[in-house]
Amino acid sequence: MTKVLITGSGTGFGHEAAMRLAEKGFDVIASVEIWAQVQTLKRQAAERGVNLQVEKLDVTDDGDRKKALTWDVEVLVNNAGVGEGGSTVDIPAENIRRQFEVNVIGPLLLTQGIAKQMIKRGSGRIVWVSSREGLNVNPFTGIYSASKHAIEAIAETMAYELQEFGIEVATVNPGPFLTGFNDRMFQTWQSWEDDASERLFDYSKLAFPRAQFDPEPVYATLTAVAAGEVDTYRNLEPKSMIEETKSLQQIPWDRKVTSGLKTRPEQVQASYDMEPETPVSE
């Protein structure tokens, strides 16, 4: 059986992908950030009737990363991540650093060691769970988006660098899906250690600015990419947003520095108008 390590398997995309890969017969190491999640995931796997090797792996912890090098990983799914919501001029320094430590630095350091093991073996697959926000931006998710832009650069560069060694690299780019992640991102301001009177925005009035899709397409795509059933490098879901995503990438080329000055962009207003956890209406 092919051995797959999925980070951030306690919730969301990683949780379901771990279950589905195990159902397909893969030898799945489902890692979680904290010890309290270990027994919970083991119980959930038993209830689902699948076998998972559940491990505590905080990607920011050097000891945990070293431990992962003993697992002989053949497929690595870098799924663990956090989201920090708020304006780029408001988010405190500690929160900015945490965003990049969890989403970029920790996963990259983990991947460095495992990739070199794959190279010695002559084969392997590395899947980076990026985001649509790694390709576009929205107000109040800029720091999260910046971390995913960094992942895009790392993953694409890695694909070139590891090609001659037989290592496959792919990204999965989820758009707005209703897993709770996006809405939690707009609650992190409540624990900021800052002077609230200096904030540019009142975050109690803001919400994630888009309606959100049922996550099933990401579960299916992430599982298929990790299993090697899909050979495309970039895998964006929902597919209905691919053309919008591409068109939004053109906007900075046409934007003027004076565009819309002294007016509120509709993208900002959307966060005032949207209710949390709004599903896409079919």
PDB file of C-alpha atoms in Angstrom:
ATOM      1  CA  MET A   1       0.000   0.000   0.000  1.00  0.00           C
ATOM      2  CA  THR A   2       1.176   3.512  -0.790  1.00  0.00           C
ATOM      3  CA  LYS A   3       1.837   5.497   2.383  1.00  0.00           C
ATOM      4  CA  VAL A   4       0.183   8.938   2.431  1.00  0.00           C
ATOM      5  CA  LEU A   5       0.736  11.655   5.026  1.00  0.00           C
ATOM      6  CA  ILE A   6      -2.003  14.276   5.270  1.00  0.00           C
ATOM      7  CA  THR A   7      -1.360  17.186   7.605  1.00  0.00           C
ATOM      8  CA  GLY A   8      -4.246  18.991   9.283  1.00  0.00           C
ATOM      9  CA  SER A   9      -6.527  15.959   9.253  1.00  0.00           C
ATOM     10  CA  GLY A  10      -8.484  16.910  12.351  1.00  0.00           C
ATOM     11  CA  THR A  11     -11.084  18.904  10.435  1.00  0.00           C
ATOM     12  CA  GLY A  12     -12.219  20.038   7.007  1.00  0.00           C
ATOM     13  CA  PHE A  13     -10.676  18.962   3.725  1.00  0.00           C
ATOM     14  CA  GLY A  14      -7.845  16.971   5.278  1.00  0.00           C
ATOM     15  CA  HIS A  15     -10.194  15.010   7.517  1.00  0.00           C
ATOM     16  CA  GLU A  16     -12.413  13.829   4.685  1.00  0.00           C
ATOM     17  CA  ALA A  17      -9.532  13.187   2.274  1.00  0.00           C
ATOM     18  CA  ALA A  18      -7.830  11.001   4.887  1.00  0.00           C
ATOM     19  CA  MET A  19     -10.980   8.936   5.292  1.00  0.00           C
ATOM     20  CA  ARG A  20     -11.521   8.554   1.546  1.00  0.00           C
ATOM     21  CA  LEU A  21      -7.921   7.630   0.802  1.00  0.00           C
ATOM     22  CA  ALA A  22      -8.075   4.984   3.526  1.00  0.00           C
ATOM     23  CA  GLU A  23     -11.294   3.668   1.960  1.00  0.00           C
ATOM     24  CA  LYS A  24      -9.389   3.390  -1.339  1.00  0.00           C
ATOM     25  CA  GLY A  25      -6.801   1.179   0.345  1.00  0.00           C
ATOM     26  CA  PHE A  26      -3.992   3.667   0.937  1.00  0.00           C
ATOM     27  CA  ASP A  27      -1.902   3.453   4.099  1.00  0.00           C
ATOM     28  CA  VAL A  28      -2.903   6.824   5.534  1.00  0.00           C
ATOM     29  CA  ILE A  29      -1.062   8.744   8.232  1.00  0.00           C
ATOM     30  CA  ALA A  30      -3.576  11.345   9.351  1.00  0.00           C
ATOM     31  CA  SER A  31      -1.806  14.001  11.372  1.00  0.00           C
ATOM     32  CA  VAL A  32      -3.378  16.527  13.720  1.00  0.00           C
ATOM     33  CA  GLU A  33      -2.016  19.620  15.406  1.00  0.00           C
ATOM     34  CA  ILE A  34      -2.619  18.783  19.080  1.00  0.00           C
ATOM     35  CA  TRP A  35      -2.806  15.659  21.219  1.00  0.00           C
ATOM     36  CA  ALA A  36      -6.459  16.286  22.086  1.00  0.00           C
ATOM     37  CA  GLN A  37      -7.396  15.617  18.454  1.00  0.00           C
ATOM     38  CA  VAL A  38      -5.688  12.217  18.272  1.00  0.00           C
ATOM     39  CA  GLN A  39      -8.261  10.086  20.098  1.00  0.00           C
ATOM     40  CA  THR A  40     -11.141  11.968  18.501  1.00  0.00           C
ATOM     41  CA  LEU A  41      -9.876  11.173  15.004  1.00  0.00           C
ATOM     42  CA  LYS A  42      -9.183   7.560  15.915  1.00  0.00           C
ATOM     43  CA  ARG A  43     -12.758   7.205  17.123  1.00  0.00           C
ATOM     44  CA  GLN A  44     -14.140   8.863  13.991  1.00  0.00           C
ATOM     45  CA  ALA A  45     -12.090   6.521  11.795  1.00  0.00           C
ATOM     46  CA  ALA A  46     -13.401   3.492  13.689  1.00  0.00           C
ATOM     47  CA  GLU A  47     -16.961   4.726  13.252  1.00  0.00           C
ATOM     48  CA  ARG A  48     -16.292   5.107   9.524  1.00  0.00           C
ATOM     49  CA  GLY A  49     -14.806   1.627   9.362  1.00  0.00           C
ATOM     50  CA  VAL A  50     -11.378   2.699   8.099  1.00  0.00           C
ATOM     51  CA  ASN A  51      -7.832   2.242   9.368  1.00  0.00           C
ATOM     52  CA  LEU A  52      -5.845   5.405   9.992  1.00  0.00           C
ATOM     53  CA  GLN A  53      -2.463   5.883  11.612  1.00  0.00           C
ATOM     54  CA  VAL A  54      -3.221   9.024  13.609  1.00  0.00           C
ATOM     55  CA  GLU A  55      -0.229  11.098  14.657  1.00  0.00           C
ATOM     56  CA  LYS A  56       0.301  14.412  16.403  1.00  0.00           C
ATOM     57  CA  LEU A  57       2.174  16.635  13.959  1.00  0.00           C
ATOM     58  CA  ASP A  58       2.339  20.376  14.497  1.00  0.00           C
ATOM     59  CA  VAL A  59       4.093  21.564  11.341  1.00  0.00           C
ATOM     60  CA  THR A  60       5.678  24.436  13.277  1.00  0.00           C
ATOM     61  CA  ASP A  61       7.311  22.046  15.765  1.00  0.00           C
ATOM     62  CA  ASP A  62      10.815  20.899  14.826  1.00  0.00           C
ATOM     63  CA  GLY A  63      10.540  17.721  16.888  1.00  0.00           C
ATOM     64  CA  ASP A  64       7.278  16.758  15.215  1.00  0.00           C
ATOM     65  CA  ARG A  65       8.776  17.366  11.773  1.00  0.00           C
ATOM     66  CA  LYS A  66      11.760  15.153  12.596  1.00  0.00           C
ATOM     67  CA  LYS A  67       9.394  12.418  13.807  1.00  0.00           C
ATOM     68  CA  ALA A  68       7.616  12.504  10.438  1.00  0.00           C
ATOM     69  CA  LEU A  69      10.864  11.563   8.706  1.00  0.00           C
ATOM     70  CA  THR A  70      10.602   8.091  10.258  1.00  0.00           C
ATOM     71  CA  TRP A  71       7.290   7.333   8.519  1.00  0.00           C
ATOM     72  CA  ASP A  72       8.595   6.586   4.979  1.00  0.00           C
ATOM     73  CA  VAL A  73       6.079   8.889   3.342  1.00  0.00           C
ATOM     74  CA  GLU A  74       5.458   8.285  -0.367  1.00  0.00           C
ATOM     75  CA  VAL A  75       2.713  10.903  -0.868  1.00  0.00           C
ATOM     76  CA  LEU A  76       2.696  14.130   1.141  1.00  0.00           C
ATOM     77  CA  VAL A  77      -0.439  16.265   1.299  1.00  0.00           C
ATOM     78  CA  ASN A  78       0.349  19.654   2.826  1.00  0.00           C
ATOM     79  CA  ASN A  79      -3.125  20.551   4.037  1.00  0.00           C
ATOM     80  CA  ALA A  80      -2.576  22.052   7.499  1.00  0.00           C
ATOM     81  CA  GLY A  81      -3.286  25.754   7.632  1.00  0.00           C
ATOM     82  CA  VAL A  82      -4.876  28.624   9.512  1.00  0.00           C
ATOM     83  CA  GLY A  83      -6.655  31.753   8.358  1.00  0.00           C
ATOM     84  CA  GLU A  84      -6.212  35.227   9.859  1.00  0.00           C
ATOM     85  CA  GLY A  85      -8.897  37.710   8.881  1.00  0.00           C
ATOM     86  CA  GLY A  86      -8.596  41.474   9.041  1.00  0.00           C
ATOM     87  CA  SER A  87      -7.170  44.432   7.214  1.00  0.00           C
ATOM     88  CA  THR A  88      -3.522  44.333   6.210  1.00  0.00           C
ATOM     89  CA  VAL A  89      -2.985  47.518   8.239  1.00  0.00           C
ATOM     90  CA  ASP A  90      -4.698  46.189  11.390  1.00  0.00           C
ATOM     91  CA  ILE A  91      -3.524  42.616  11.959  1.00  0.00           C
ATOM     92  CA  PRO A  92      -0.962  42.498  14.813  1.00  0.00           C
ATOM     93  CA  ALA A  93       2.598  41.359  14.160  1.00  0.00           C
ATOM     94  CA  GLU A  94       2.282  38.145  16.188  1.00  0.00           C
ATOM     95  CA  ASN A  95      -0.747  37.069  14.159  1.00  0.00           C
ATOM     96  CA  ILE A  96       1.017  37.829  10.870  1.00  0.00           C
ATOM     97  CA  ARG A  97       3.992  35.712  11.916  1.00  0.00           C
ATOM     98  CA  ARG A  98       1.715  32.871  13.017  1.00  0.00           C
ATOM     99  CA  GLN A  99      -0.020  32.933   9.637  1.00  0.00           C
ATOM    100  CA  PHE A 100       3.240  32.405   7.781  1.00  0.00           C
ATOM    101  CA  GLU A 101       4.737  29.953  10.273  1.00  0.00           C
ATOM    102  CA  VAL A 102       1.763  27.585   9.961  1.00  0.00           C
ATOM    103  CA  ASN A 103       0.900  28.027   6.287  1.00  0.00           C
ATOM    104  CA  VAL A 104       4.322  28.463   4.721  1.00  0.00           C
ATOM    105  CA  ILE A 105       7.452  27.958   6.812  1.00  0.00           C
ATOM    106  CA  GLY A 106       6.419  24.858   8.761  1.00  0.00           C
ATOM    107  CA  PRO A 107       5.052  22.958   5.726  1.00  0.00           C
ATOM    108  CA  LEU A 108       8.070  23.891   3.628  1.00  0.00           C
ATOM    109  CA  LEU A 109      10.525  22.639   6.257  1.00  0.00           C
ATOM    110  CA  LEU A 110       8.519  19.416   6.582  1.00  0.00           C
ATOM    111  CA  THR A 111       8.537  19.002   2.806  1.00  0.00           C
ATOM    112  CA  GLN A 112      12.280  19.566   2.515  1.00  0.00           C
ATOM    113  CA  GLY A 113      13.071  16.463   4.545  1.00  0.00           C
ATOM    114  CA  ILE A 114      10.387  14.242   3.028  1.00  0.00           C
ATOM    115  CA  ALA A 115      11.204  15.351  -0.540  1.00  0.00           C
ATOM    116  CA  LYS A 116      14.813  14.286  -0.120  1.00  0.00           C
ATOM    117  CA  GLN A 117      13.641  10.871   1.020  1.00  0.00           C
ATOM    118  CA  MET A 118      11.439  10.672  -2.073  1.00  0.00           C
ATOM    119  CA  ILE A 119      14.400  11.584  -4.266  1.00  0.00           C
ATOM    120  CA  LYS A 120      16.462   8.730  -2.806  1.00  0.00           C
ATOM    121  CA  ARG A 121      13.525   6.418  -3.501  1.00  0.00           C
ATOM    122  CA  GLY A 122      13.166   7.752  -7.044  1.00  0.00           C
ATOM    123  CA  SER A 123       9.468   8.538  -6.801  1.00  0.00           C
ATOM    124  CA  GLY A 124       6.901  10.483  -4.800  1.00  0.00           C
ATOM    125  CA  ARG A 125       4.043  12.939  -4.918  1.00  0.00           C
ATOM    126  CA  ILE A 126       3.705  16.273  -3.090  1.00  0.00           C
ATOM    127  CA  VAL A 127       0.308  17.966  -2.986  1.00  0.00           C
ATOM    128  CA  TRP A 128       0.014  21.520  -1.736  1.00  0.00           C
ATOM    129  CA  VAL A 129      -3.434  22.621  -0.591  1.00  0.00           C
ATOM    130  CA  SER A 130      -3.313  26.219  -1.674  1.00  0.00           C
ATOM    131  CA  SER A 131      -6.415  28.337  -2.251  1.00  0.00           C
ATOM    132  CA  ARG A 132      -8.186  30.339  -4.864  1.00  0.00           C
ATOM    133  CA  GLU A 133      -6.827  33.197  -2.758  1.00  0.00           C
ATOM    134  CA  GLY A 134      -3.368  32.087  -3.776  1.00  0.00           C
ATOM    135  CA  LEU A 135      -4.330  33.380  -7.222  1.00  0.00           C
ATOM    136  CA  ASN A 136      -6.723  36.255  -6.374  1.00  0.00           C
ATOM    137  CA  VAL A 137      -7.249  38.551  -3.383  1.00  0.00           C
ATOM    138  CA  ASN A 138     -10.167  39.859  -1.341  1.00  0.00           C
ATOM    139  CA  PRO A 139     -10.340  42.609   1.293  1.00  0.00           C
ATOM    140  CA  PHE A 140      -9.799  41.400   4.864  1.00  0.00           C
ATOM    141  CA  THR A 141      -8.137  38.131   3.824  1.00  0.00           C
ATOM    142  CA  GLY A 142      -4.931  39.672   2.496  1.00  0.00           C
ATOM    143  CA  ILE A 143      -2.497  38.151   4.985  1.00  0.00           C
ATOM    144  CA  TYR A 144      -3.999  34.687   4.514  1.00  0.00           C
ATOM    145  CA  SER A 145      -3.941  35.257   0.768  1.00  0.00           C
ATOM    146  CA  ALA A 146      -0.295  36.336   0.968  1.00  0.00           C
ATOM    147  CA  SER A 147       0.586  33.031   2.630  1.00  0.00           C
ATOM    148  CA  LYS A 148      -1.172  31.138  -0.151  1.00  0.00           C
ATOM    149  CA  HIS A 149       0.537  33.265  -2.823  1.00  0.00           C
ATOM    150  CA  ALA A 150       3.768  32.134  -1.189  1.00  0.00           C
ATOM    151  CA  ILE A 151       2.646  28.504  -1.432  1.00  0.00           C
ATOM    152  CA  GLU A 152       1.907  29.003  -5.125  1.00  0.00           C
ATOM    153  CA  ALA A 153       5.458  30.241  -5.699  1.00  0.00           C
ATOM    154  CA  ILE A 154       6.986  27.425  -3.666  1.00  0.00           C
ATOM    155  CA  ALA A 155       4.924  24.688  -5.294  1.00  0.00           C
ATOM    156  CA  GLU A 156       5.485  25.838  -8.872  1.00  0.00           C
ATOM    157  CA  THR A 157       9.224  26.243  -8.295  1.00  0.00           C
ATOM    158  CA  MET A 158       9.387  22.864  -6.594  1.00  0.00           C
ATOM    159  CA  ALA A 159       7.671  21.241  -9.581  1.00  0.00           C
ATOM    160  CA  TYR A 160      10.544  22.412 -11.802  1.00  0.00           C
ATOM    161  CA  GLU A 161      13.270  21.546  -9.314  1.00  0.00           C
ATOM    162  CA  LEU A 162      12.051  18.015  -8.559  1.00  0.00           C
ATOM    163  CA  GLN A 163      10.978  17.034 -12.066  1.00  0.00           C
ATOM    164  CA  GLU A 164      14.264  15.341 -12.990  1.00  0.00           C
ATOM    165  CA  PHE A 165      14.092  13.251  -9.815  1.00  0.00           C
ATOM    166  CA  GLY A 166      10.696  11.768 -10.654  1.00  0.00           C
ATOM    167  CA  ILE A 167       8.730  13.655  -7.997  1.00  0.00           C
ATOM    168  CA  GLU A 168       5.227  14.830  -8.888  1.00  0.00           C
ATOM    169  CA  VAL A 169       4.014  18.179  -7.505  1.00  0.00           C
ATOM    170  CA  ALA A 170       0.447  19.485  -7.659  1.00  0.00           C
ATOM    171  CA  THR A 171      -1.747  22.131  -6.062  1.00  0.00           C
ATOM    172  CA  VAL A 172      -5.383  22.039  -5.035  1.00  0.00           C
ATOM    173  CA  ASN A 173      -7.040  25.456  -4.929  1.00  0.00           C
ATOM    174  CA  PRO A 174     -10.347  25.527  -3.030  1.00  0.00           C
ATOM    175  CA  GLY A 175     -12.577  28.549  -3.480  1.00  0.00           C
ATOM    176  CA  PRO A 176     -15.181  29.607  -0.910  1.00  0.00           C
ATOM    177  CA  PHE A 177     -16.485  26.411   0.681  1.00  0.00           C
ATOM    178  CA  LEU A 178     -18.711  26.108   3.713  1.00  0.00           C
ATOM    179  CA  THR A 179     -16.513  24.179   6.153  1.00  0.00           C
ATOM    180  CA  GLY A 180     -16.404  26.811   8.905  1.00  0.00           C
ATOM    181  CA  PHE A 181     -12.845  27.831   8.014  1.00  0.00           C
ATOM    182  CA  ASN A 182     -13.756  31.080   6.242  1.00  0.00           C
ATOM    183  CA  ASP A 183     -16.119  32.223   8.964  1.00  0.00           C
ATOM    184  CA  ARG A 184     -13.606  31.435  11.707  1.00  0.00           C
ATOM    185  CA  MET A 185     -11.136  33.638   9.855  1.00  0.00           C
ATOM    186  CA  PHE A 186     -13.444  36.595  10.471  1.00  0.00           C
ATOM    187  CA  GLN A 187     -13.504  35.918  14.225  1.00  0.00           C
ATOM    188  CA  THR A 188      -9.763  35.942  14.960  1.00  0.00           C
ATOM    189  CA  TRP A 189      -9.811  39.682  15.699  1.00  0.00           C
ATOM    190  CA  GLN A 190     -11.500  38.873  19.006  1.00  0.00           C
ATOM    191  CA  SER A 191      -8.192  37.606  20.434  1.00  0.00           C
ATOM    192  CA  TRP A 192      -5.885  40.282  19.014  1.00  0.00           C
ATOM    193  CA  GLU A 193      -3.586  41.915  21.543  1.00  0.00           C
ATOM    194  CA  ASP A 194      -3.752  45.434  20.173  1.00  0.00           C
ATOM    195  CA  ASP A 195      -5.361  48.815  20.780  1.00  0.00           C
ATOM    196  CA  ALA A 196      -8.845  48.366  19.352  1.00  0.00           C
ATOM    197  CA  SER A 197      -9.308  52.127  19.113  1.00  0.00           C
ATOM    198  CA  GLU A 198      -6.547  52.225  16.491  1.00  0.00           C
ATOM    199  CA  ARG A 199      -8.202  49.718  14.171  1.00  0.00           C
ATOM    200  CA  LEU A 200      -9.259  50.969  10.783  1.00  0.00           C
ATOM    201  CA  PHE A 201     -12.375  48.776  10.717  1.00  0.00           C
ATOM    202  CA  ASP A 202     -14.962  47.542  13.224  1.00  0.00           C
ATOM    203  CA  TYR A 203     -14.705  43.797  12.672  1.00  0.00           C
ATOM    204  CA  SER A 204     -17.885  43.058  14.608  1.00  0.00           C
ATOM    205  CA  LYS A 205     -19.708  44.390  11.540  1.00  0.00           C
ATOM    206  CA  LEU A 206     -17.855  42.301   8.942  1.00  0.00           C
ATOM    207  CA  ALA A 207     -18.291  38.766   7.596  1.00  0.00           C
ATOM    208  CA  PHE A 208     -16.686  36.591   4.953  1.00  0.00           C
ATOM    209  CA  PRO A 209     -17.737  38.412   1.775  1.00  0.00           C
ATOM    210  CA  ARG A 210     -18.982  35.551  -0.413  1.00  0.00           C
ATOM    211  CA  ALA A 211     -21.633  32.879  -0.355  1.00  0.00           C
ATOM    212  CA  GLN A 212     -20.007  29.477   0.130  1.00  0.00           C
ATOM    213  CA  PHE A 213     -20.291  26.180  -1.720  1.00  0.00           C
ATOM    214  CA  ASP A 214     -20.878  22.658  -0.461  1.00  0.00           C
ATOM    215  CA  PRO A 215     -17.356  21.199   0.049  1.00  0.00           C
ATOM    216  CA  GLU A 216     -17.951  17.884  -1.745  1.00  0.00           C
ATOM    217  CA  PRO A 217     -16.045  18.898  -4.944  1.00  0.00           C
ATOM    218  CA  VAL A 218     -12.896  19.616  -2.905  1.00  0.00           C
ATOM    219  CA  TYR A 219     -13.167  16.320  -1.033  1.00  0.00           C
ATOM    220  CA  ALA A 220     -13.363  14.477  -4.334  1.00  0.00           C
ATOM    221  CA  THR A 221     -10.622  16.438  -6.096  1.00  0.00           C
ATOM    222  CA  LEU A 222      -8.155  16.431  -3.209  1.00  0.00           C
ATOM    223  CA  THR A 223      -8.606  12.675  -2.815  1.00  0.00           C
ATOM    224  CA  ALA A 224      -8.141  12.089  -6.547  1.00  0.00           C
ATOM    225  CA  VAL A 225      -5.034  14.296  -6.793  1.00  0.00           C
ATOM    226  CA  ALA A 226      -3.422  12.616  -3.781  1.00  0.00           C
ATOM    227  CA  ALA A 227      -4.278   9.191  -5.200  1.00  0.00           C
ATOM    228  CA  GLY A 228      -2.664  10.044  -8.527  1.00  0.00           C
ATOM    229  CA  GLU A 229      -5.958   9.752 -10.401  1.00  0.00           C
ATOM    230  CA  VAL A 230      -5.650  13.342 -11.659  1.00  0.00           C
ATOM    231  CA  ASP A 231      -2.498  14.537 -13.429  1.00  0.00           C
ATOM    232  CA  THR A 232      -3.165  18.280 -13.734  1.00  0.00           C
ATOM    233  CA  TYR A 233      -0.788  20.521 -11.791  1.00  0.00           C
ATOM    234  CA  ARG A 234      -3.374  23.127 -10.727  1.00  0.00           C
ATOM    235  CA  ASN A 235      -6.771  21.912  -9.531  1.00  0.00           C
ATOM    236  CA  LEU A 236      -9.238  24.662  -8.678  1.00  0.00           C
ATOM    237  CA  GLU A 237     -12.662  24.002  -7.218  1.00  0.00           C
ATOM    238  CA  PRO A 238     -15.403  24.791  -7.898  1.00  0.00           C
ATOM    239  CA  LYS A 239     -14.681  24.576 -11.595  1.00  0.00           C
ATOM    240  CA  SER A 240     -17.411  27.136 -12.187  1.00  0.00           C
ATOM    241  CA  MET A 241     -15.031  29.776 -10.772  1.00  0.00           C
ATOM    242  CA  ILE A 242     -12.055  29.027 -13.026  1.00  0.00           C
ATOM    243  CA  GLU A 243     -12.836  31.680 -15.642  1.00  0.00           C
ATOM    244  CA  GLU A 244     -13.619  34.300 -12.976  1.00  0.00           C
ATOM    245  CA  THR A 245     -10.328  33.505 -11.289  1.00  0.00           C
ATOM    246  CA  LYS A 246      -8.393  33.943 -14.510  1.00  0.00           C
ATOM    247  CA  SER A 247     -10.154  37.226 -15.333  1.00  0.00           C
ATOM    248  CA  LEU A 248      -9.440  38.649 -11.870  1.00  0.00           C
ATOM    249  CA  GLN A 249      -5.737  37.999 -12.416  1.00  0.00           C
ATOM    250  CA  GLN A 250      -5.863  40.549 -15.242  1.00  0.00           C
ATOM    251  CA  ILE A 251      -7.212  43.391 -13.081  1.00  0.00           C
ATOM    252  CA  PRO A 252      -3.871  44.541 -11.560  1.00  0.00           C
ATOM    253  CA  TRP A 253      -2.482  45.020 -15.080  1.00  0.00           C
ATOM    254  CA  ASP A 254      -5.256  47.488 -15.863  1.00  0.00           C
ATOM    255  CA  ARG A 255      -5.676  49.152 -12.466  1.00  0.00           C
ATOM    256  CA  LYS A 256      -4.670  52.806 -11.996  1.00  0.00           C
ATOM    257  CA  VAL A 257      -3.326  54.055  -8.667  1.00  0.00           C
ATOM    258  CA  THR A 258      -6.101  56.675  -8.710  1.00  0.00           C
ATOM    259  CA  SER A 259      -8.858  54.157  -9.461  1.00  0.00           C
ATOM    260  CA  GLY A 260     -11.817  54.675  -7.143  1.00  0.00           C
ATOM    261  CA  LEU A 261     -10.042  56.928  -4.637  1.00  0.00           C
ATOM    262  CA  LYS A 262     -12.336  58.280  -1.889  1.00  0.00           C
ATOM    263  CA  THR A 263     -14.954  55.594  -2.601  1.00  0.00           C
ATOM    264  CA  ARG A 264     -15.561  52.234  -0.918  1.00  0.00           C
ATOM    265  CA  PRO A 265     -14.942  49.266  -3.251  1.00  0.00           C
ATOM    266  CA  GLU A 266     -17.839  46.882  -3.681  1.00  0.00           C
ATOM    267  CA  GLN A 267     -15.536  44.092  -2.469  1.00  0.00           C
ATOM    268  CA  VAL A 268     -15.214  45.860   0.903  1.00  0.00           C
ATOM    269  CA  GLN A 269     -18.928  46.602   1.102  1.00  0.00           C
ATOM    270  CA  ALA A 270     -19.654  42.918   0.504  1.00  0.00           C
ATOM    271  CA  SER A 271     -18.197  42.097   3.928  1.00  0.00           C
ATOM    272  CA  TYR A 272     -20.688  44.476   5.522  1.00  0.00           C
ATOM    273  CA  ASP A 273     -23.610  43.052   3.564  1.00  0.00           C
ATOM    274  CA  MET A 274     -22.977  39.308   3.864  1.00  0.00           C
ATOM    275  CA  GLU A 275     -24.226  37.172   6.736  1.00  0.00           C
ATOM    276  CA  PRO A 276     -21.836  34.553   8.173  1.00  0.00           C
ATOM    277  CA  GLU A 277     -22.112  30.983   6.890  1.00  0.00           C
ATOM    278  CA  THR A 278     -24.177  31.945   3.855  1.00  0.00           C
ATOM    279  CA  PRO A 279     -24.459  28.953   1.513  1.00  0.00           C
ATOM    280  CA  VAL A 280     -24.551  29.259  -2.256  1.00  0.00           C
ATOM    281  CA  SER A 281     -28.166  29.013  -3.326  1.00  0.00           C
ATOM    282  CA  GLU A 282     -28.680  26.314  -5.944  1.00  0.00           C
TER     283      GLU A 282
END
